[in-house]
Tab-separated table of C-alpha atoms and ligand atoms in Angstrom:
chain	number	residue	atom	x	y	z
A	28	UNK	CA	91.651	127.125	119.513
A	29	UNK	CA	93.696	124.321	118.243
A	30	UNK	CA	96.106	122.354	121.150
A	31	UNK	CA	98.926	120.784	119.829
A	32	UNK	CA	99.308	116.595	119.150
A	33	UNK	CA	99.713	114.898	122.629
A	34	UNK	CA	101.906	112.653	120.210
A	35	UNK	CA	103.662	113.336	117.507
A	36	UNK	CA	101.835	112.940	114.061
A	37	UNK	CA	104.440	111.663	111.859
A	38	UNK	CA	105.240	111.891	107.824
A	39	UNK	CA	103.969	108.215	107.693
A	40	UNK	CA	102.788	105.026	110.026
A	41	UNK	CA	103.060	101.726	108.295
A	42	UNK	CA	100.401	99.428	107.543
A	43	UNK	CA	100.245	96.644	110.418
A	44	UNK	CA	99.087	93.008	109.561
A	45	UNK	CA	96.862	91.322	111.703
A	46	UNK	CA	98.507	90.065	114.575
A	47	UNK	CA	97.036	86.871	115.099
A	48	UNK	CA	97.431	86.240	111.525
A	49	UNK	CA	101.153	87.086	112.162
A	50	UNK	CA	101.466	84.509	115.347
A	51	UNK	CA	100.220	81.647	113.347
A	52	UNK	CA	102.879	82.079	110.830
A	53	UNK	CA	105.424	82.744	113.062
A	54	UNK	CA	104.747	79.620	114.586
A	55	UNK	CA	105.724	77.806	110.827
A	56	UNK	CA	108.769	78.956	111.285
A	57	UNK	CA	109.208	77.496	114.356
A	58	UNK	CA	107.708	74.273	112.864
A	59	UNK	CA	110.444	74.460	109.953
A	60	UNK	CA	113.115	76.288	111.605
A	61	UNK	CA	113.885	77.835	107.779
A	62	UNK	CA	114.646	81.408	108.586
A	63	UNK	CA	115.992	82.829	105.677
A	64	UNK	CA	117.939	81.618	102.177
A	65	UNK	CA	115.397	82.055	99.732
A	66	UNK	CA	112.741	80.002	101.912
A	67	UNK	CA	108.862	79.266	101.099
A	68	UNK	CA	108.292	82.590	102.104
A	69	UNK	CA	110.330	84.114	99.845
A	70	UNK	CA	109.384	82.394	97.130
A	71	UNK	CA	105.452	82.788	97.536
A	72	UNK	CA	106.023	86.638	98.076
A	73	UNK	CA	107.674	87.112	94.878
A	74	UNK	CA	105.087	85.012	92.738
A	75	UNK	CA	102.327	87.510	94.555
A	76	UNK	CA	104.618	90.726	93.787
A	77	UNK	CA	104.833	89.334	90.290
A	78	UNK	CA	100.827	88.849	89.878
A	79	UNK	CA	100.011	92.133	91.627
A	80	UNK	CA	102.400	94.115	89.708
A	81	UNK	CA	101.833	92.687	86.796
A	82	UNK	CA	105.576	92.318	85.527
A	83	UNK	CA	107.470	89.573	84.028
A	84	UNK	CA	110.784	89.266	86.593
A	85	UNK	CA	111.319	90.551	89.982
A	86	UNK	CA	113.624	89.284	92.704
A	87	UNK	CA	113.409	90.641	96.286
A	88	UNK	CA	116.155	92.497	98.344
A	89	UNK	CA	116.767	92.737	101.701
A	90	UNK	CA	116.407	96.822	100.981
A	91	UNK	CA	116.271	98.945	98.536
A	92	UNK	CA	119.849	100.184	98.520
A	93	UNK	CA	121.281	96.918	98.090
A	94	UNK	CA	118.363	96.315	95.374
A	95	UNK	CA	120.210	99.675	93.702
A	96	UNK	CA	123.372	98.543	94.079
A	97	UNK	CA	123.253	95.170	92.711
A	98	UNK	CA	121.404	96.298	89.980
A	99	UNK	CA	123.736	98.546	88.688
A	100	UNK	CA	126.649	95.995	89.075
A	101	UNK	CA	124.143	93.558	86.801
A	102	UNK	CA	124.450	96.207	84.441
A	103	UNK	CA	128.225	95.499	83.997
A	104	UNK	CA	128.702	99.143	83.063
A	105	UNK	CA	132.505	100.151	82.678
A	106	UNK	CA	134.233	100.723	85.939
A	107	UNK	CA	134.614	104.502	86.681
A	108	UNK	CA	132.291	105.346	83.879
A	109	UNK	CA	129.240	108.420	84.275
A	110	UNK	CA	125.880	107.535	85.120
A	111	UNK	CA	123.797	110.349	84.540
A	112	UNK	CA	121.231	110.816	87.721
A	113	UNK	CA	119.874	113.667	89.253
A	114	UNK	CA	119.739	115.390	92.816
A	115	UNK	CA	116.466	115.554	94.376
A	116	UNK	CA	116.557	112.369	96.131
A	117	UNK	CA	117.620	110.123	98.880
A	118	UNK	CA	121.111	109.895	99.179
A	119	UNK	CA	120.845	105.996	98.445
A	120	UNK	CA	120.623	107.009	95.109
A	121	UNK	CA	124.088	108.578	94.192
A	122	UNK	CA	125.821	106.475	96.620
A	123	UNK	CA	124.872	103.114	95.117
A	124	UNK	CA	126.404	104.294	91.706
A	125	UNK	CA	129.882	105.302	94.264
A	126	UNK	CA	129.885	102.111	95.082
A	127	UNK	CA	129.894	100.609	92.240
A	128	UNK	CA	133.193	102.455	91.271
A	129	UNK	CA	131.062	104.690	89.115
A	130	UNK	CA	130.705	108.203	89.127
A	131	UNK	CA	127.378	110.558	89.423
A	132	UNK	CA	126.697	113.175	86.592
A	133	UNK	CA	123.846	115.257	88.206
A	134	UNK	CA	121.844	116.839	85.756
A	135	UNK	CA	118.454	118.857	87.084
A	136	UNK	CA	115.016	118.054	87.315
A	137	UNK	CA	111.939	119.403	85.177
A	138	UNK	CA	109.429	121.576	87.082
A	139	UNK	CA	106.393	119.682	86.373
A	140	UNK	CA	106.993	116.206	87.490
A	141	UNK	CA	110.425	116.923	89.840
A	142	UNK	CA	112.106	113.686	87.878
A	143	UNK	CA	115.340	114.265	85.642
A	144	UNK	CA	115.061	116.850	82.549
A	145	UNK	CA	115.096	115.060	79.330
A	146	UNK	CA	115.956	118.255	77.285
A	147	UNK	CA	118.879	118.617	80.484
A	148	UNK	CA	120.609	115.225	79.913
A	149	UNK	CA	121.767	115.099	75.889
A	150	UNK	CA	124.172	118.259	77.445
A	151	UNK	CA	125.935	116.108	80.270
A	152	UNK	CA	126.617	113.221	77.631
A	153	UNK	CA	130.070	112.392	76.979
A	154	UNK	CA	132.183	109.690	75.346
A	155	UNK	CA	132.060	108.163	79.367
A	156	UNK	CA	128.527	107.527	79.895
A	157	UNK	CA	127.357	104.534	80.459
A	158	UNK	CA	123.898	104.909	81.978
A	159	UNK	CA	120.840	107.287	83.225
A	160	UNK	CA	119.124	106.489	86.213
A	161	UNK	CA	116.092	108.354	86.652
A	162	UNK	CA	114.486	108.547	89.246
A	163	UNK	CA	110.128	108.254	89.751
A	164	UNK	CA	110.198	110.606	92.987
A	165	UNK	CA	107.083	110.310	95.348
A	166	UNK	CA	105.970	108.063	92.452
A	167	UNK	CA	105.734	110.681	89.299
A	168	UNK	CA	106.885	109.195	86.849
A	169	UNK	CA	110.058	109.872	84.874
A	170	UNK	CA	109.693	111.091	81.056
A	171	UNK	CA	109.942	107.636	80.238
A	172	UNK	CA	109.502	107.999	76.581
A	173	UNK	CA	112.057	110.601	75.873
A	174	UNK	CA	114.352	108.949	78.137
A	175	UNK	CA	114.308	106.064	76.177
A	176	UNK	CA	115.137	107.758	72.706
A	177	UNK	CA	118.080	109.416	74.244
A	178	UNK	CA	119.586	105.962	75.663
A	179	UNK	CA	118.888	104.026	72.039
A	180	UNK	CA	120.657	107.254	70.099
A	181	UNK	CA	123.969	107.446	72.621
A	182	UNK	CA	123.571	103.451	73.508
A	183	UNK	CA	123.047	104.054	77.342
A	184	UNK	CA	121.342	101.358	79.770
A	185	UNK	CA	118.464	102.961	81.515
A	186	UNK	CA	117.452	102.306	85.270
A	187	UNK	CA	115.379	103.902	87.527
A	188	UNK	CA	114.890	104.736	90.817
A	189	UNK	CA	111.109	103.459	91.749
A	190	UNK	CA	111.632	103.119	95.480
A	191	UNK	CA	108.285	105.716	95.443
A	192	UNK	CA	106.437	104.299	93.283
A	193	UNK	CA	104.701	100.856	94.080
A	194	UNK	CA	102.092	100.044	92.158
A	195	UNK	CA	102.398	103.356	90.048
A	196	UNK	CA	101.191	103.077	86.332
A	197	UNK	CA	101.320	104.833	83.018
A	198	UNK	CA	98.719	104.134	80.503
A	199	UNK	CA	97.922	101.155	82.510
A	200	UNK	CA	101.101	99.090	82.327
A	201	UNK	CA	103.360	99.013	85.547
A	202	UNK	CA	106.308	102.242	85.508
A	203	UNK	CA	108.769	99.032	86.132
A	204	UNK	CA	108.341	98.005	82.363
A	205	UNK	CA	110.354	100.759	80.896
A	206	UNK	CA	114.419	100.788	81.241
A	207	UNK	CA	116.352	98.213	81.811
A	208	UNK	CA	115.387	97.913	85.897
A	209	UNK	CA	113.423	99.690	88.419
A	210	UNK	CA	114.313	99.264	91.943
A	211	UNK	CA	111.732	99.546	94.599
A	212	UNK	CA	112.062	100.121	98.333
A	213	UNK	CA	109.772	97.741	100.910
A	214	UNK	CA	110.826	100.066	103.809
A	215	UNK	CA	108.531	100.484	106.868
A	216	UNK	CA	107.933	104.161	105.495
A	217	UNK	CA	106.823	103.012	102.025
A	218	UNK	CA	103.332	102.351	101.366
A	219	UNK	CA	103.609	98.568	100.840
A	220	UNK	CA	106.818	97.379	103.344
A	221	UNK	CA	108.143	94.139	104.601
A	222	UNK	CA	110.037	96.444	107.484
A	223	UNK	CA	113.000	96.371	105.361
A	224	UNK	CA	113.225	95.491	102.006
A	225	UNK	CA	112.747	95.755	98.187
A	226	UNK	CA	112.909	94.240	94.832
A	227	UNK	CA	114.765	94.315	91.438
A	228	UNK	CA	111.981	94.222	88.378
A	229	UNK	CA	113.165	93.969	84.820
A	230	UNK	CA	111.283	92.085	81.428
A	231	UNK	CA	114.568	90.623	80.761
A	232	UNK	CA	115.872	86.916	81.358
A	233	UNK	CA	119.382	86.696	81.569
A	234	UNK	CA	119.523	89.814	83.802
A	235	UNK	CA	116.932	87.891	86.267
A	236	UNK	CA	119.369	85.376	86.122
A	237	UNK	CA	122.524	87.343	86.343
A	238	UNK	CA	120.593	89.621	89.363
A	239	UNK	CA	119.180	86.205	91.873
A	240	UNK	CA	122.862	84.902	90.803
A	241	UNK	CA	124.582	88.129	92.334
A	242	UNK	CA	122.053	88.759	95.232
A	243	UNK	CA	123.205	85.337	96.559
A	244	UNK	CA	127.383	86.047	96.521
A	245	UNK	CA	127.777	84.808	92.911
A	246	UNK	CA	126.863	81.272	94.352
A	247	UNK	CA	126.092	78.942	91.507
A	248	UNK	CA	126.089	75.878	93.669
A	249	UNK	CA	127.544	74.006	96.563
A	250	UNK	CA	131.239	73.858	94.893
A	251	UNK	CA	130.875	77.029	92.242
A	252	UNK	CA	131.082	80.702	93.052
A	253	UNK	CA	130.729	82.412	89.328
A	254	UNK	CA	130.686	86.198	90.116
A	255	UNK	CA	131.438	88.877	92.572
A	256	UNK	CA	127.954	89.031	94.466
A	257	UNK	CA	126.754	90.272	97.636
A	258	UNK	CA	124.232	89.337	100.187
A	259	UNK	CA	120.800	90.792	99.344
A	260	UNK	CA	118.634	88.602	100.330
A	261	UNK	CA	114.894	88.691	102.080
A	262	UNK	CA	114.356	86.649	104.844
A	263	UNK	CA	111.219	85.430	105.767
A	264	UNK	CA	110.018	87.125	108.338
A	265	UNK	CA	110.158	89.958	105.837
A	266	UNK	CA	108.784	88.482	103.127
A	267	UNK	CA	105.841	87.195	105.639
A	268	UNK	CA	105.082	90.523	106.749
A	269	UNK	CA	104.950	91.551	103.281
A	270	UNK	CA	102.612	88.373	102.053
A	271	UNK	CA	99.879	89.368	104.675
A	272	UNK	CA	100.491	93.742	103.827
A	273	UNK	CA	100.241	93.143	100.225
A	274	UNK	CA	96.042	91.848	101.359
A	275	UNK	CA	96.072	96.014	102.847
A	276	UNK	CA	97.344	97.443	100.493
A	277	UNK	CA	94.569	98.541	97.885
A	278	UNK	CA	92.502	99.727	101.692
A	279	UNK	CA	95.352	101.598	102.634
A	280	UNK	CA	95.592	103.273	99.233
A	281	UNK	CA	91.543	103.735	98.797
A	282	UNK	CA	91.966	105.928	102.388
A	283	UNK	CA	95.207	107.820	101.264
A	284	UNK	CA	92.758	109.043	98.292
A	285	UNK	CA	90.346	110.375	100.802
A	286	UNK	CA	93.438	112.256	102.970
A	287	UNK	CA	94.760	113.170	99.244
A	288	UNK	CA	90.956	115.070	98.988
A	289	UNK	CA	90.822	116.700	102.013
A	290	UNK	CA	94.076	118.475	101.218
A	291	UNK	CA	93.781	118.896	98.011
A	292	UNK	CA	90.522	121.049	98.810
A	293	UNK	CA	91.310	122.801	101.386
A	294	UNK	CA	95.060	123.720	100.704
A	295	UNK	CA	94.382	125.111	96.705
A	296	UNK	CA	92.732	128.133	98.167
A	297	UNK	CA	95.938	129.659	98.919
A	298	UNK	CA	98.127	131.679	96.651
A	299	UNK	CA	101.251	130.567	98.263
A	300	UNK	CA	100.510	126.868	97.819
A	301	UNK	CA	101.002	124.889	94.355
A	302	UNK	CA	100.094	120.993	94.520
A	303	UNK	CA	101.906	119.418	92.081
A	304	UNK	CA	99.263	116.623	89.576
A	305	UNK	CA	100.064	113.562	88.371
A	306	UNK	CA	100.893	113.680	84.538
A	307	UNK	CA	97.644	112.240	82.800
A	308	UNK	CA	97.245	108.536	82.588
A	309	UNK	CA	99.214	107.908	85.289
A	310	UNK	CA	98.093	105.957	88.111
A	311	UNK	CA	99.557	107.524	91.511
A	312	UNK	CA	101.147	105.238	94.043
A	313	UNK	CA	99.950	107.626	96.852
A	314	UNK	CA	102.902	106.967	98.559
A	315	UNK	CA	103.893	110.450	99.449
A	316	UNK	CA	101.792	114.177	99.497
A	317	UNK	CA	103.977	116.654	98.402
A	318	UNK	CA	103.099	120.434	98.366
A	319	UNK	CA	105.309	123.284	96.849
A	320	UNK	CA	104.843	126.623	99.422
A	321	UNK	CA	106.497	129.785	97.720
A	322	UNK	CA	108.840	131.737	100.219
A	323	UNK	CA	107.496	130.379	103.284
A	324	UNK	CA	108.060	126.643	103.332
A	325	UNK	CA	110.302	126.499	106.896
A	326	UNK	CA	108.065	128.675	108.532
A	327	UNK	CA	104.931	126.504	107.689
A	328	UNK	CA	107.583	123.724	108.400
A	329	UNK	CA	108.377	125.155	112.068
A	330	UNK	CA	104.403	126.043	113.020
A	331	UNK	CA	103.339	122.352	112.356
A	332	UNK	CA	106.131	121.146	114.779
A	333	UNK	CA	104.969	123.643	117.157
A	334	UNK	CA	101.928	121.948	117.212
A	335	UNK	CA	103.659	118.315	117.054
A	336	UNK	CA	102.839	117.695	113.555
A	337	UNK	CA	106.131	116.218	111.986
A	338	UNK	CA	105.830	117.150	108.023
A	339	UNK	CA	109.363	116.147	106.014
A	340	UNK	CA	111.450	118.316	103.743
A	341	UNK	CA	112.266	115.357	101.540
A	342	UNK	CA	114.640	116.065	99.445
A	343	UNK	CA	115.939	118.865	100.983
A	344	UNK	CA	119.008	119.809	101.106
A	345	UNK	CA	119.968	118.214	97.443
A	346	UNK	CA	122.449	115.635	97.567
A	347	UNK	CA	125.070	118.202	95.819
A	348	UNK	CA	124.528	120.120	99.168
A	349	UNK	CA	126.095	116.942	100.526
A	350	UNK	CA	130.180	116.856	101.694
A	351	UNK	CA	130.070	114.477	99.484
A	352	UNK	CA	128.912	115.948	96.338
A	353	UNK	CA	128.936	119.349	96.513
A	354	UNK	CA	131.857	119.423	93.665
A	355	UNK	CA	129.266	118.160	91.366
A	356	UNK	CA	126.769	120.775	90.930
A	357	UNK	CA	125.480	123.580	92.504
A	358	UNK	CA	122.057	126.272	92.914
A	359	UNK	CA	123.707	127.849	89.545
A	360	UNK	CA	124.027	124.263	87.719
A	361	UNK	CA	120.792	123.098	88.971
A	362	UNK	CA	118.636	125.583	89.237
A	363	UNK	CA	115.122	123.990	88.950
A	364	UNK	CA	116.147	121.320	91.819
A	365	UNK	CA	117.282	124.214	94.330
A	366	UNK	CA	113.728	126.035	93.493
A	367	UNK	CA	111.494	122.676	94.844
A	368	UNK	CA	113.983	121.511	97.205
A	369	UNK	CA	113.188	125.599	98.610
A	370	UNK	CA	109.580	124.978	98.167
A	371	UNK	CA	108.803	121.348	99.140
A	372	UNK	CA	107.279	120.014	102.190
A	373	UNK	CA	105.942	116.628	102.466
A	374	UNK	CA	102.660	116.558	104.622
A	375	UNK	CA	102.058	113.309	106.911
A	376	UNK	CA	100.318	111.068	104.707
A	377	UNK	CA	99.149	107.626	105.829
A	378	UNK	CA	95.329	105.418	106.068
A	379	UNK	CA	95.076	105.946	109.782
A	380	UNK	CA	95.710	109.383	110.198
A	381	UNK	CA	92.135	110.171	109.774
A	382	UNK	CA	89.961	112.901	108.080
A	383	UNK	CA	89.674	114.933	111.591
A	384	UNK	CA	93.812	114.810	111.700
A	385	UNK	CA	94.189	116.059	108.118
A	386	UNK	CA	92.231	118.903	108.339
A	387	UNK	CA	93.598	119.872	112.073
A	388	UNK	CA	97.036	119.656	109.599
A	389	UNK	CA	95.243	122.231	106.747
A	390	UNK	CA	94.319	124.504	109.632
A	391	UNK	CA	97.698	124.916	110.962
A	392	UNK	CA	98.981	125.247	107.597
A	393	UNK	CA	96.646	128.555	107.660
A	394	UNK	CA	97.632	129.470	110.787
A	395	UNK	CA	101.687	129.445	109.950
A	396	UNK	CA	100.263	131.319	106.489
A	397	UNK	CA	98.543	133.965	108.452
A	398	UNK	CA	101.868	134.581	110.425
A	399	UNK	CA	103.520	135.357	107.732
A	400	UNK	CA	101.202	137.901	105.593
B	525	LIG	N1	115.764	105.668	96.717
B	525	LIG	C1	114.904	106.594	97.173
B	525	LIG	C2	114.376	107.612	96.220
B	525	LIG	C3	114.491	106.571	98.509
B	525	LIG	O1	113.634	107.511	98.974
B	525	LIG	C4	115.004	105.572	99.359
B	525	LIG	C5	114.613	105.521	100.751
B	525	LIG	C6	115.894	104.620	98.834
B	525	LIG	C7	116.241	104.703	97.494
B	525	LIG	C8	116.466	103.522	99.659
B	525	LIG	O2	115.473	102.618	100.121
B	525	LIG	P1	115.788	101.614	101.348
B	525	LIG	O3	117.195	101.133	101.208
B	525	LIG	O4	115.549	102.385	102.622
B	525	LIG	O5	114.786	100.499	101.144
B	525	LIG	C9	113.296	107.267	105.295
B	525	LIG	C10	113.534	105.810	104.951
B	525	LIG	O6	114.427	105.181	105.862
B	525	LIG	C11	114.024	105.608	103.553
B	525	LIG	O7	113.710	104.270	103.212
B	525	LIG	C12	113.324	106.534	102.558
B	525	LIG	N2	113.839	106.396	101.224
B	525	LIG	C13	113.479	107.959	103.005
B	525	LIG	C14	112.819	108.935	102.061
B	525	LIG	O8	112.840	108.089	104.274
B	525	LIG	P2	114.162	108.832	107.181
B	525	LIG	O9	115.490	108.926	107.849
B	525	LIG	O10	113.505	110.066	106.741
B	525	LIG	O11	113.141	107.967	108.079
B	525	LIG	P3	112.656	108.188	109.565
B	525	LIG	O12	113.261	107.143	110.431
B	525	LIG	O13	112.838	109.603	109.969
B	525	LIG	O14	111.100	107.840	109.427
B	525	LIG	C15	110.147	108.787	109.030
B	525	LIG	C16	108.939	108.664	109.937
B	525	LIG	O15	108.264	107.453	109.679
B	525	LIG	C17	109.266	108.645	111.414
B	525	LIG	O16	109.276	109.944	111.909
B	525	LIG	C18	108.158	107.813	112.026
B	525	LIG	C19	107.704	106.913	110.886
B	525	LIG	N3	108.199	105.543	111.078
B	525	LIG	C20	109.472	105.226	110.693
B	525	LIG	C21	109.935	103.945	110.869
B	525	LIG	C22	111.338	103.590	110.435
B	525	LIG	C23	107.376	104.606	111.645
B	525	LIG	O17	106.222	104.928	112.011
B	525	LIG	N4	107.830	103.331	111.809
B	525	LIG	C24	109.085	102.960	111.436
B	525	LIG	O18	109.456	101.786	111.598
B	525	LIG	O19	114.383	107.852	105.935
């Protein structure tokens, strides 16, 4: 007989660095008293981003959202012109490109992989579009090849959305060297975090410089303000906590594999259940464990809660289901993102949730499937 969770067993737990190794860096910055502005900190985080990612530019954010936001503004796209995205994400997504004075086309996702449908986005192409932004969601990786042809033949810029995929690869080179920028989210629920936080990665140099110019209000120097910038920046008690989590990271992702295993196994064996696979040569980020579950998704949903087990319908509802957004697009326009968003459920998924935990998780996931035949 299985008891329900004394406590709650969540989507994710962040990784925790050591906390004496913590106090005596702390205590620098009581030494130096240099809090934040692009400190030592800073710097040293994004040389160590740089190495472990292998990429030629990145600048850190104070989050992700601001990350998305800036970058599109260092795209200089015209103002109130289409950037073509899709809706099976975090709302952060289509609501950076609002800001921006821009507006969202949403065009739908391909089954396989859940990211935007090349053969989808030639169709929502007019003489206003200015940009794609794709979006790598839990870290599969956009059609990054197709995606590219289309931009060079209608003269789009390309970003994407890679707050999922840390670390991810295809074909051994980092998923942040293809479009113009990828934008990555440091968040406490991400697999490497800094609490809050993220980065801006791109190959090219004026747009580094054009991107640290605009994270730091368009401040050239003491007397000269050059653009229209905003305040992004890390400060370094972020970017410390991120120095000592990027040492945990490769641990944390050699025990997600193991979790990854256990469910893998034990969840294939039922009909209703579909696990989607990484495309081939692609390195997974192991951020997040998505399953698809044919008709009975909330009910499996509601079971684990019944037994304090908090599994996440990200990205349920699609942002067109938003107030928002819902005169963009709808379950007739988008019919591949309504049939996952109906289907997905995102199982906790996190180093320290143990083997014992994740297959308490599987057989609760039987139980709620029982119910329902
Ligand atoms: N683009 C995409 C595709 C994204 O998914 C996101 C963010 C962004 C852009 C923007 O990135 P940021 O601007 O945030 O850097 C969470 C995160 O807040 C959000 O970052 C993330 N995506 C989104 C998918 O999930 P919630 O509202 O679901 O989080 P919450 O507070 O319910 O946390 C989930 C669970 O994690 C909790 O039940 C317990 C655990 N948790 C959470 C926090 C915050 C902890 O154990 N410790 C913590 O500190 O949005």
């Amino acid at each position: 007989m299985i008891k329900p969770f004394e406590n709650p067993i969540y989507i994710t737990r962040p990784i925790m660095p050591d906390y004496e190794d913590l106090a005596s860096r702390i205590q620098s910055l009581y030494d130096s008293r240099m809090l934040t502005n692009l400190g030592p900190y800073h710097q040293k985080l994004e040389e160590k981003l740089q190495e472990f990612l292998q990429v030629a530019y990145l600048s850190l954010f104070n989050n992700a959202t601001i990350g998305l936001i800036t970058a599109l503004k260092a795209l200089d796209l015209p103002f109130v012109s289409e950037v073509i995205t899709t809706p099976f994400t975090f709302a952060a997504t289509p609501h950076a490109i609002v800001w921006n004075g821009l507006k969202p086309v949403f065009c739908d996702i391909e089954p396989k992989t859940m990211t935007i449908d090349p053969e989808k986005i030639e169709a929502h192409i007019t003489s206003n579009t200015s940009a794609i932004l794709g979006v790598h969601v839990y870290g599969f990786p956009c059609k990054v090849d197709q995606i590219s042809d289309i931009s060079i033949a209608h003269n789009l810029k390309v970003m994407y959305d890679g707050a999922h995929a840390f670390s991810t690869k295809i074909d051994q080179e980092s998923i942040c060297s293809y479009g113009d920028i990828t934008v990555l989210s440091f968040h406490a629920t991400k697999l490497f975090h800094t609490l809050e936080g993220g980065a801006l990665v791109y190959n090219d140099h004026s747009l580094h410089k054009k991107v640290k110019n605009l994270r730091n209000f368009g401040i050239q120097d003491e007397f000269k303000v050059t653009d229209i910038g905003i305040n992004g920046k890390m400060n370094e008690v972020q970017a410390m906590f991120g120095l000592l989590n990027l040492s945990l990271v490769r641990e944390e992702q050699n025990k997600r594999k193991l979790i990854a295993d256990i469910y893998r196994n034990r969840l294939t064996v039922h009909d209703a259940i579909h696990i989607p696979e990484m495309p081939e040569c692609t390195t997974d980020s192991l951020q997040y464990f998505p399953i698809l579950i044919e008709d009975h998704r909330d009910l499996v949903y509601k079971v684990l809660r019944e037994y304090n087990i908090h599994a996440r319908k990200y990205f349920y509802p699609p942002c067109t289901d938003y107030d928002c957004y819902q005169h963009l697009g709808s379950r007739e326009s988008l019919p591949v993102t309504y049939d996952i968003a109906d289907k997905v459920l995102c199982l906790p998924f996190y180093g320290s949730l143990g083997y014992e935990n994740a297959n308490i998780i599987c057989d609760v996931i039987e139980i709620a499937l029982n119910k329902a035949s």
